[in-house]
mmCIF file of C-alpha atoms in Angstrom:
data_model
loop_
_atom_site.group_PDB
_atom_site.id
_atom_site.type_symbol
_atom_site.label_atom_id
_atom_site.label_comp_id
_atom_site.label_asym_id
_atom_site.label_seq_id
_atom_site.Cartn_x
_atom_site.Cartn_y
_atom_site.Cartn_z
ATOM 1 C CA GLU A 22 146.246 29.513 95.305
ATOM 2 C CA PRO A 23 144.398 32.824 96.019
ATOM 3 C CA PHE A 24 146.262 33.170 99.322
ATOM 4 C CA PHE A 25 149.586 32.610 97.521
ATOM 5 C CA LEU A 26 148.669 35.272 94.970
ATOM 6 C CA LEU A 27 147.799 37.686 97.782
ATOM 7 C CA SER A 28 151.110 36.958 99.510
ATOM 8 C CA ALA A 29 153.034 37.510 96.275
ATOM 9 C CA LEU A 30 151.265 40.833 95.683
ATOM 10 C CA ILE A 31 152.020 41.982 99.225
ATOM 11 C CA PHE A 32 155.735 41.329 98.737
ATOM 12 C CA LEU A 33 155.634 42.929 95.293
ATOM 13 C CA ASP A 34 153.940 45.955 96.852
ATOM 14 C CA ILE A 35 156.725 46.237 99.429
ATOM 15 C CA PHE A 36 159.447 46.061 96.772
ATOM 16 C CA THR A 37 157.729 48.495 94.419
ATOM 17 C CA GLY A 38 157.131 50.855 97.341
ATOM 18 C CA VAL A 39 160.821 50.814 98.243
ATOM 19 C CA GLY A 40 161.728 51.249 94.590
ATOM 20 C CA ARG A 41 159.395 54.209 94.270
ATOM 21 C CA SER A 42 160.945 55.820 97.345
ATOM 22 C CA LEU A 43 164.408 55.374 95.865
ATOM 23 C CA VAL A 44 163.379 56.825 92.490
ATOM 24 C CA LEU A 45 161.699 59.810 94.162
ATOM 25 C CA LYS A 46 164.722 60.164 96.471
ATOM 26 C CA ARG A 47 162.557 59.860 99.574
ATOM 27 C CA GLU A 48 164.289 58.786 102.730
ATOM 28 C CA ILE A 49 163.495 55.226 103.765
ATOM 29 C CA THR A 50 163.354 55.322 107.542
ATOM 30 C CA SER A 51 162.900 52.458 109.953
ATOM 31 C CA LEU A 52 159.662 54.073 111.146
ATOM 32 C CA ARG A 53 158.192 54.059 107.630
ATOM 33 C CA ALA A 54 159.378 50.474 107.149
ATOM 34 C CA ARG A 55 157.801 49.371 110.445
ATOM 35 C CA ILE A 56 154.527 51.086 109.596
ATOM 36 C CA GLY A 57 154.502 49.476 106.155
ATOM 37 C CA PHE A 58 155.311 46.055 107.601
ATOM 38 C CA ALA A 59 152.618 46.426 110.271
ATOM 39 C CA ASP A 60 150.137 47.402 107.551
ATOM 40 C CA LYS A 61 150.913 44.251 105.590
ATOM 41 C CA MET A 62 150.703 42.037 108.687
ATOM 42 C CA LEU A 63 147.332 43.595 109.438
ATOM 43 C CA ILE A 64 146.085 42.236 106.112
ATOM 44 C CA PHE A 65 146.991 38.698 107.166
ATOM 45 C CA ILE A 66 145.344 39.251 110.549
ATOM 46 C CA ILE A 67 142.149 40.432 108.843
ATOM 47 C CA VAL A 68 142.047 37.357 106.604
ATOM 48 C CA LEU A 69 142.692 35.041 109.560
ATOM 49 C CA THR A 70 140.073 36.816 111.690
ATOM 50 C CA MET A 71 137.480 36.572 108.932
ATOM 51 C CA ALA A 72 138.206 32.859 108.526
ATOM 52 C CA LEU A 73 137.801 32.250 112.250
ATOM 53 C CA LEU A 74 134.644 34.363 112.374
ATOM 54 C CA LEU A 75 133.105 32.474 109.466
ATOM 55 C CA LYS A 76 133.991 29.194 111.157
ATOM 56 C CA ALA A 77 132.443 30.332 114.454
ATOM 57 C CA LEU A 78 129.271 31.335 112.618
ATOM 58 C CA GLU A 79 129.332 27.960 110.837
ATOM 59 C CA TYR A 80 129.795 29.594 107.431
ATOM 60 C CA GLU A 81 132.838 27.547 106.563
ATOM 61 C CA SER A 82 132.253 28.165 102.911
ATOM 62 C CA GLU A 83 135.309 28.396 100.715
ATOM 63 C CA GLU A 84 133.488 30.941 98.550
ATOM 64 C CA TYR A 85 133.378 33.466 101.397
ATOM 65 C CA MET A 86 137.098 33.171 102.020
ATOM 66 C CA ARG A 87 137.866 33.391 98.314
ATOM 67 C CA LEU A 88 135.778 36.566 98.117
ATOM 68 C CA ILE A 89 137.576 38.137 101.086
ATOM 69 C CA ILE A 90 140.984 37.223 99.667
ATOM 70 C CA LEU A 91 139.940 38.448 96.211
ATOM 71 C CA ILE A 92 138.912 41.852 97.560
ATOM 72 C CA ILE A 93 142.144 42.264 99.516
ATOM 73 C CA THR A 94 144.132 41.034 96.483
ATOM 74 C CA LEU A 95 142.508 43.710 94.327
ATOM 75 C CA ILE A 96 143.430 46.355 96.908
ATOM 76 C CA GLU A 97 147.047 45.153 96.958
ATOM 77 C CA GLY A 98 147.173 45.048 93.163
ATOM 78 C CA TYR A 99 145.942 48.639 93.045
ATOM 79 C CA SER A 100 148.656 49.586 95.533
ATOM 80 C CA VAL A 101 151.342 47.940 93.349
ATOM 81 C CA LEU A 102 150.080 49.862 90.324
ATOM 82 C CA GLY A 103 150.136 53.066 92.361
ATOM 83 C CA ASN A 104 153.810 52.479 93.201
ATOM 84 C CA MET A 105 154.757 52.316 89.537
#
């Protein structure tokens, strides 16, 4: 459930970012889109890396992963609010 919420916020952030660019009449270029997409994929890579690291260190606690996802979710939520 937390991972789904994070995924939903990431997509919402993308759509609100595009909407903000349209409202402000900023050009939406493929370079900006690629950078934004790469930024969002980096979030998934960080979560996956942290999960693998915790597993390697034998800290397979669900609480650690929930905390990591919660922190990143808060960051994404702040980004969505900033786009509005």
